[in-house]
Coordinates of C-alpha atoms in Angstrom, one line a residue:
M1 CA -25.7 8.9 -12.2
A2 CA -24.2 5.4 -12.3
N3 CA -21.7 4.1 -10.0
T4 CA -19.2 3.1 -12.7
T5 CA -16.3 4.9 -11.2
R6 CA -16.1 2.8 -8.0
M7 CA -12.8 0.8 -7.5
S8 CA -14.2 -1.6 -5.0
P9 CA -17.5 -2.6 -3.4
S10 CA -16.5 -0.9 -0.1
G11 CA -15.8 2.3 -2.0
L12 CA -12.8 4.5 -1.6
S13 CA -15.0 7.6 -1.5
N14 CA -16.1 7.2 2.1
L15 CA -12.8 6.9 3.7
P16 CA -12.6 8.3 7.3
I17 CA -10.6 11.5 7.8
G18 CA -9.9 11.1 11.5
S19 CA -6.5 10.5 13.2
D20 CA -7.7 7.7 15.3
A21 CA -6.2 4.1 14.8
A22 CA -9.3 2.7 13.2
S23 CA -9.5 5.5 10.6
V24 CA -5.8 5.3 9.7
R25 CA -6.2 1.5 9.4
R26 CA -9.0 1.8 6.9
R27 CA -7.1 4.5 4.8
I28 CA -3.9 2.5 4.7
E29 CA -5.8 -0.7 3.6
A30 CA -7.5 1.3 0.9
L31 CA -4.2 2.7 -0.3
E32 CA -2.6 -0.8 -0.3
H33 CA -5.5 -2.1 -2.3
L34 CA -5.3 0.7 -4.7
L35 CA -1.5 0.2 -5.1
E36 CA -1.2 -3.5 -5.0
G37 CA -4.7 -5.2 -5.7
L38 CA -6.6 -3.1 -8.0
F39 CA -7.5 -5.8 -10.5
T40 CA -6.7 -9.5 -11.1
I41 CA -4.8 -10.5 -14.2
P42 CA -7.1 -12.8 -16.3
G43 CA -6.3 -16.5 -16.0
T44 CA -4.2 -16.1 -12.8
K45 CA -4.8 -15.2 -9.3
R46 CA -2.2 -12.5 -9.3
K47 CA -3.5 -9.0 -8.5
V48 CA -1.8 -5.9 -9.7
G49 CA -2.4 -2.2 -9.0
L50 CA -1.5 1.2 -9.6
D51 CA 2.2 0.6 -8.5
V52 CA 2.9 -1.8 -11.3
I53 CA 1.0 0.3 -13.9
L54 CA 3.0 3.5 -12.9
D55 CA 6.2 1.6 -13.6
I56 CA 5.4 2.0 -17.3
V57 CA 6.0 5.8 -17.0
P58 CA 9.9 6.1 -16.8
V59 CA 11.1 7.7 -13.6
G60 CA 8.0 9.8 -13.0
G61 CA 5.9 6.8 -12.3
D62 CA 8.3 5.4 -9.9
V63 CA 8.5 8.8 -8.0
I64 CA 4.7 8.9 -7.8
G65 CA 4.6 5.2 -6.5
A66 CA 7.3 5.9 -4.0
A67 CA 5.5 9.0 -2.8
M68 CA 2.3 7.1 -2.3
G69 CA 4.3 4.3 -0.4
A70 CA 6.0 7.0 1.7
Y71 CA 2.6 8.4 2.6
M72 CA 1.5 5.0 4.0
A73 CA 4.8 5.0 6.1
W74 CA 4.1 8.5 7.2
E75 CA 0.5 7.5 8.4
A76 CA 2.2 4.6 10.3
R77 CA 4.5 7.2 11.9
N78 CA 1.5 9.0 13.3
L79 CA 0.5 5.8 14.9
G80 CA 3.6 5.9 17.2
M81 CA 5.5 3.0 15.6
S82 CA 9.1 2.4 16.4
K83 CA 12.0 3.7 14.5
T84 CA 13.0 0.2 13.5
Q85 CA 9.6 -0.5 12.1
M86 CA 9.7 2.8 10.2
A87 CA 13.3 2.1 8.9
R88 CA 11.8 -1.2 7.5
M89 CA 9.0 0.3 5.9
F90 CA 11.0 3.2 4.2
G91 CA 13.5 0.4 3.2
N92 CA 10.7 -1.4 1.5
V93 CA 9.7 1.8 -0.4
G94 CA 13.3 2.5 -1.2
V95 CA 13.9 -1.0 -2.7
D96 CA 10.6 -0.7 -4.7
F97 CA 11.7 2.6 -6.0
L98 CA 15.1 1.4 -7.1
L99 CA 13.8 -1.8 -8.7
G100 CA 11.3 0.3 -10.6
L101 CA 14.1 2.6 -12.1
I102 CA 15.5 -0.3 -14.1
P103 CA 14.6 0.7 -17.8
F104 CA 11.9 -1.3 -19.5
V105 CA 11.9 -4.3 -17.2
G106 CA 11.3 -2.3 -13.8
A107 CA 7.8 -3.4 -13.7
I108 CA 8.7 -7.1 -13.5
P109 CA 10.4 -7.1 -10.1
D110 CA 7.8 -4.6 -8.8
F111 CA 5.2 -7.2 -9.7
F112 CA 6.8 -9.6 -7.3
F113 CA 8.2 -7.3 -4.6
R114 CA 5.1 -5.7 -3.1
S115 CA 6.4 -3.1 -0.8
N116 CA 3.0 -1.7 0.2
T117 CA 1.7 -5.1 1.1
R118 CA 4.7 -5.7 3.2
N119 CA 4.3 -2.5 4.8
L120 CA 0.5 -3.0 5.5
K121 CA 1.6 -6.3 7.4
I122 CA 3.9 -4.3 9.5
I123 CA 1.3 -1.7 10.3
K124 CA -1.4 -4.3 11.0
K125 CA 0.9 -6.3 13.4
H126 CA 1.5 -3.0 15.3
L127 CA -2.2 -2.1 15.3
D128 CA -3.2 -5.5 16.5
K129 CA -0.8 -5.3 19.4
H130 CA -1.3 -1.7 20.4
H131 CA -4.9 -0.9 19.2
P132 CA -6.7 -4.3 19.3
A133 CA -10.1 -2.5 19.1
T134 CA -9.3 -1.8 15.4
A135 CA -8.8 -5.4 14.4
V136 CA -11.1 -6.6 11.7
I137 CA -12.1 -10.2 11.1
E138 CA -11.3 -10.9 7.5
G139 CA -13.5 -13.6 5.8

């Protein structure tokens, strides 16, 4: 059977299911890639993902996107992040949700306000400080 359904070379099908910091990091990075960087718009360097595509579906798509973003924040909560960091992350998801509710043009602000990427940066900063063994050299 051909591997035509793979979303990235690293593969989303072999994500770890553990609760250790390294497993959580890999799951969160894969989710952020799915939501914000699934493919590149031809002729540009801008990546879009499922979050922008879901904005085409009125209200329901925004709810699904917010639920996926909230899952990312919930995973971060399990890492022991502070209430301030959690508030910032849920605030990012909330702003993304509210921008997406604007009829017909909701995908445009969502294209520029990447809440999941912002949340990933918050989580990586926490992991690099409190769980340095999970750090990955990106090249």
